[in-house]
Each structure stands twice: as C-alpha cells, then as structure tokens.
JSON list of C-alpha atoms in Angstrom, two decimals:
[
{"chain": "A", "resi": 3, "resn": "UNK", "atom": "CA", "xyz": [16.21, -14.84, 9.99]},
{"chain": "A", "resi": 4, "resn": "UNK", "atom": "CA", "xyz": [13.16, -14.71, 7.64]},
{"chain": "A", "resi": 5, "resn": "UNK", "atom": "CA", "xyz": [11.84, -11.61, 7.49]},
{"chain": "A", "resi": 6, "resn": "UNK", "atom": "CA", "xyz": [8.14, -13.20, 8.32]},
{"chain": "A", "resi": 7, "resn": "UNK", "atom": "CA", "xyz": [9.32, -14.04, 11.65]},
{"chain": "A", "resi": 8, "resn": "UNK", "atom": "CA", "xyz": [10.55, -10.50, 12.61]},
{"chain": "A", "resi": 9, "resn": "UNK", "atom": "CA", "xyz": [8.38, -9.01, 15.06]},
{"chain": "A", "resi": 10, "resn": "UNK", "atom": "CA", "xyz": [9.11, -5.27, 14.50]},
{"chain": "A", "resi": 11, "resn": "UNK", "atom": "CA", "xyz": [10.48, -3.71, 10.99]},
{"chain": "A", "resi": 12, "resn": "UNK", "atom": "CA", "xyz": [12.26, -0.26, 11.25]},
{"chain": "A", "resi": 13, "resn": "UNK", "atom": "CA", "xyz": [10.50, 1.81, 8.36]},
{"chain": "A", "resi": 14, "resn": "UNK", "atom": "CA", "xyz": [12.67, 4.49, 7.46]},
{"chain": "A", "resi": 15, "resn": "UNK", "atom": "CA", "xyz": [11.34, 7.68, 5.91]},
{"chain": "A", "resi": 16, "resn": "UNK", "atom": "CA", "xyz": [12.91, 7.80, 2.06]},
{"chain": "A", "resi": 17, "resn": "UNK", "atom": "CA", "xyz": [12.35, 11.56, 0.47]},
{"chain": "A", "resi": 18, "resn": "UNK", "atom": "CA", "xyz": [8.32, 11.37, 1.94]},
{"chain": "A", "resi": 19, "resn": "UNK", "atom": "CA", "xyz": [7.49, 9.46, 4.44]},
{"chain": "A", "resi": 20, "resn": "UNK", "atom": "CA", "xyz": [6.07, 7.06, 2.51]},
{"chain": "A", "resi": 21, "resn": "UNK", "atom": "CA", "xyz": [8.40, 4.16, 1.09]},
{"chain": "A", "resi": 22, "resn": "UNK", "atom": "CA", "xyz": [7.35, 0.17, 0.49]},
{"chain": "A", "resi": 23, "resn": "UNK", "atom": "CA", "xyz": [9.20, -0.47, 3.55]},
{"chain": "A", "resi": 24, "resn": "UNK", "atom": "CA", "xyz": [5.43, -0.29, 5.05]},
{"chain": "A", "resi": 25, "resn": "UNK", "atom": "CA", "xyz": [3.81, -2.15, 2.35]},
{"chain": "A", "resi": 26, "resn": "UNK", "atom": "CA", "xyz": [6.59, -4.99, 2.56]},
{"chain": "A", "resi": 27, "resn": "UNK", "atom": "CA", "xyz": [6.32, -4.84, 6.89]},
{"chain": "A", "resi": 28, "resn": "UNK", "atom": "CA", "xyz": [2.27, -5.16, 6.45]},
{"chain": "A", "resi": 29, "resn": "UNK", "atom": "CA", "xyz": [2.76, -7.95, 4.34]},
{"chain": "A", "resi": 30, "resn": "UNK", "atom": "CA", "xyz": [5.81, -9.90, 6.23]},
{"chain": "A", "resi": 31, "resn": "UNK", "atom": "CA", "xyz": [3.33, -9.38, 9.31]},
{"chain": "A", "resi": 32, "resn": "UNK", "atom": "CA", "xyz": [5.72, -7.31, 11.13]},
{"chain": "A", "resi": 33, "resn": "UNK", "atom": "CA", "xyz": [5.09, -4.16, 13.09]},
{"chain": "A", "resi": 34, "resn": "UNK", "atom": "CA", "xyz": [6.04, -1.38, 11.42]},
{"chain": "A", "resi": 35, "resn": "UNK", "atom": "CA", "xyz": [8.35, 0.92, 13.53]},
{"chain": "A", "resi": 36, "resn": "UNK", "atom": "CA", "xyz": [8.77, 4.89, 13.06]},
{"chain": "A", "resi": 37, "resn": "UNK", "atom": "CA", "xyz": [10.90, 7.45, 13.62]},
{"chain": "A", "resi": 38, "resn": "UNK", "atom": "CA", "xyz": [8.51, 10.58, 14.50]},
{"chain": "A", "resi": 39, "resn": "UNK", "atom": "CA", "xyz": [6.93, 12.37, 17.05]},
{"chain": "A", "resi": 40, "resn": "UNK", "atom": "CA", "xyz": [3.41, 10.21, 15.86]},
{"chain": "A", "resi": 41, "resn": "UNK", "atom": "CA", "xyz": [1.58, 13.15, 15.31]},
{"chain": "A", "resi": 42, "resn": "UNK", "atom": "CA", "xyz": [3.21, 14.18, 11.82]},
{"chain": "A", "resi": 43, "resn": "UNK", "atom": "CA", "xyz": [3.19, 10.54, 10.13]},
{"chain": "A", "resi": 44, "resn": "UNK", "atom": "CA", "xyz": [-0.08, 9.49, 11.06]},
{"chain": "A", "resi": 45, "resn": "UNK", "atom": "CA", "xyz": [-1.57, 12.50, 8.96]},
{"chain": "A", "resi": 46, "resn": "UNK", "atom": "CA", "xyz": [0.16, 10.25, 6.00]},
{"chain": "A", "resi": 47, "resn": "UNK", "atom": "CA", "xyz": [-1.49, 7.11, 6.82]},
{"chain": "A", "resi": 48, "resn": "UNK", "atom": "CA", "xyz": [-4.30, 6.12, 4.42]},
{"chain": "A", "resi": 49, "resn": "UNK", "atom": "CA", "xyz": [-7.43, 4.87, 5.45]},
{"chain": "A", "resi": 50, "resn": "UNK", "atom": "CA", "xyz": [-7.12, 6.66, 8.94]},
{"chain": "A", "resi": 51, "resn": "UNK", "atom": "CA", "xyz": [-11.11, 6.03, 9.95]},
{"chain": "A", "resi": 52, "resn": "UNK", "atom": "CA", "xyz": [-11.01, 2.12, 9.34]},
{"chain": "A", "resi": 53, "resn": "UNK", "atom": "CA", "xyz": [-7.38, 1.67, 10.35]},
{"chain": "A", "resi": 54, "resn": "UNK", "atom": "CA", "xyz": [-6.04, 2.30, 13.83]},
{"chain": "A", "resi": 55, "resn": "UNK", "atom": "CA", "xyz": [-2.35, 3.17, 12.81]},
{"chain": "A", "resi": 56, "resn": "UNK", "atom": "CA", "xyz": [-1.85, 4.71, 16.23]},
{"chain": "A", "resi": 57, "resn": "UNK", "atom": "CA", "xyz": [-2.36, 1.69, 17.89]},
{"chain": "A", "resi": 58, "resn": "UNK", "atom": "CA", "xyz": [-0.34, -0.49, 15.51]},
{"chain": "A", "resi": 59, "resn": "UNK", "atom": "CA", "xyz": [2.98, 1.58, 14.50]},
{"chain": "A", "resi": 60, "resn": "UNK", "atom": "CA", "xyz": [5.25, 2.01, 17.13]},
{"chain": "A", "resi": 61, "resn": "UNK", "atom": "CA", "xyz": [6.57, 5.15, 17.62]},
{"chain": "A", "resi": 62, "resn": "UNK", "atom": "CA", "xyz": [9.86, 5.92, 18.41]},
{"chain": "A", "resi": 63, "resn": "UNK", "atom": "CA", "xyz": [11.29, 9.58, 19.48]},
{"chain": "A", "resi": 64, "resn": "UNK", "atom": "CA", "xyz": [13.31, 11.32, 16.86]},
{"chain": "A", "resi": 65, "resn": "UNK", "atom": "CA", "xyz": [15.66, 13.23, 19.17]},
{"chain": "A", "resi": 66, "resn": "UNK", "atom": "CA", "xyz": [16.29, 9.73, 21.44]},
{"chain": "A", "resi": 67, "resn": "UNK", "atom": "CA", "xyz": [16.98, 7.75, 17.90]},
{"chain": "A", "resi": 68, "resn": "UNK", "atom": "CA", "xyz": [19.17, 10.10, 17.10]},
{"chain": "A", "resi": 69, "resn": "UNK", "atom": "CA", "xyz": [21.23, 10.21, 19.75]},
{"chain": "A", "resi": 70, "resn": "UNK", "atom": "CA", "xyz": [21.51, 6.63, 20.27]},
{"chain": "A", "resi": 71, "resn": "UNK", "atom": "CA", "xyz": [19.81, 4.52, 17.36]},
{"chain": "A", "resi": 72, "resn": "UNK", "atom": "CA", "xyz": [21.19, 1.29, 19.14]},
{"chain": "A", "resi": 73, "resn": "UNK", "atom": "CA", "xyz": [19.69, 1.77, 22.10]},
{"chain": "A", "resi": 74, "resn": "UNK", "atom": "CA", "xyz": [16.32, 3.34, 20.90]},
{"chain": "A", "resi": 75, "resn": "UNK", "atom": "CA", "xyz": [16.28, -0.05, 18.62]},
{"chain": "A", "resi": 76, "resn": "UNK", "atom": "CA", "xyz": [17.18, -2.51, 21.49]},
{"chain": "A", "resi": 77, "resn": "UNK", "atom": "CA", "xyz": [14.45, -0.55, 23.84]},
{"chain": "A", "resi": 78, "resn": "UNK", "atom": "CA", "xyz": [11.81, -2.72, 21.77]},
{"chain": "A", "resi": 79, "resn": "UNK", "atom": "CA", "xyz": [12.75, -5.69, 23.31]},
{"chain": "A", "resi": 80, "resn": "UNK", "atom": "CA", "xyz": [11.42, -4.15, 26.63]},
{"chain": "A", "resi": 81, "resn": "UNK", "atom": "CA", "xyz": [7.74, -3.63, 25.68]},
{"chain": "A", "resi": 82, "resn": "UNK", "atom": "CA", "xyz": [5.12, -5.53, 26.96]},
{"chain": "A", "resi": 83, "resn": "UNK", "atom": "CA", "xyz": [4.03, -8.89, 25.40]},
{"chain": "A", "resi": 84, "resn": "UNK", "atom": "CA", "xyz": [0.64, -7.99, 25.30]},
{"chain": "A", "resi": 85, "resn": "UNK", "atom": "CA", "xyz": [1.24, -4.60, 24.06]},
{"chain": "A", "resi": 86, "resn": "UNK", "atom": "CA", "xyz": [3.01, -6.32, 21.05]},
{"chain": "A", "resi": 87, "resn": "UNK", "atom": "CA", "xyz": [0.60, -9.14, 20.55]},
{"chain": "A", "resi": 88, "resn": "UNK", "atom": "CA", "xyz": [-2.28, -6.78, 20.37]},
{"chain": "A", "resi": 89, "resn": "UNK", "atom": "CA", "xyz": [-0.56, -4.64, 17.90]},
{"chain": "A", "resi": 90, "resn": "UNK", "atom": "CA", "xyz": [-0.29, -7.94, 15.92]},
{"chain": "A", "resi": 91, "resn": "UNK", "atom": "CA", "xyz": [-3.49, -8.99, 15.75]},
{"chain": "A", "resi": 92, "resn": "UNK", "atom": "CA", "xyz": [-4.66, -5.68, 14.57]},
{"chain": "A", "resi": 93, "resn": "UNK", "atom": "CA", "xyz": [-2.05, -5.78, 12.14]},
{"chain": "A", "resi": 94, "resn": "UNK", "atom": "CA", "xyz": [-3.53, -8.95, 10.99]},
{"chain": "A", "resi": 95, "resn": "UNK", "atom": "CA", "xyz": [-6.71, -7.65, 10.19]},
{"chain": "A", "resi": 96, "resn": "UNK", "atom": "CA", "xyz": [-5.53, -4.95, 7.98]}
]
C-alpha cells in the first residue's frame, strides 16, 4: 500500500520526540499518531498558535499501547469518519 493512501502513520518517538517520521506523515497526508499522554508532546510541536496539533495528532495512551500495541493500533479503525476527515482537512492546510 502506498504510503499516500494510509490514513493514520504511527510516529514513534526516536531519542526526542521529534523524528522525520512527522515530517514524512505531514507530507504523505497521513495523520500522524502518538504515543503520549498529549499533554507532554504537544509542548514539542512548533508553531503551536497557528497550528492546531491537538486537534490533528491522535493520541494514543502510553500505558494501553503498552500493554497491547495490537489492539491500541487496531482501535483506530473504530473512530468516527468525521472525526478522521476533519483531522484531514486540517492536516491539509498545514
């Protein structure tokens, strides 16, 4: 599968939380998917005042990822379509 027709892209923390997995996710047009509380990682975000990262990353729980990464994963598939469709088209104009 092409990785412009993936609809979410896990971005895994490297040694900071930053990596190019977010640069490469902005760019495929994919919504980039975290592993944090959301509270931490959005302190990293840049350009916080003209970009609403909180209502484009997806946040998943650390502790719940951890204890089942499979499931926490496969849980995306059960978010609402227009929950995901808004998140695009905010990605889109980033």
């Amino acid at each position: 599968m092409c990785r412009e027709r993936t609809v979410f892209e896990l971005c895994l923390p490297g040694g900071t939380p930053g990596s190019d997995r977010w640069i490469n996710a902005i760019a495929a047009g994919s919504i980039p998917v975290a592993i944090d509380d959301g509270h931490s990682l959005l302190e990293w975000f840049p350009f916080k005042r003209q970009i609403p990262w909180n209502k484009i990353v997806v946040f998943l729980d650390a502790g719940k990822f951890m204890a089942d990464p499979v499931k926490t994963i496969n849980a995306l598939s059960e978010m609402d379509p227009e929950d995901v469709r808004r998140r695009q088209i905010l990605l889109n104009k980033v």
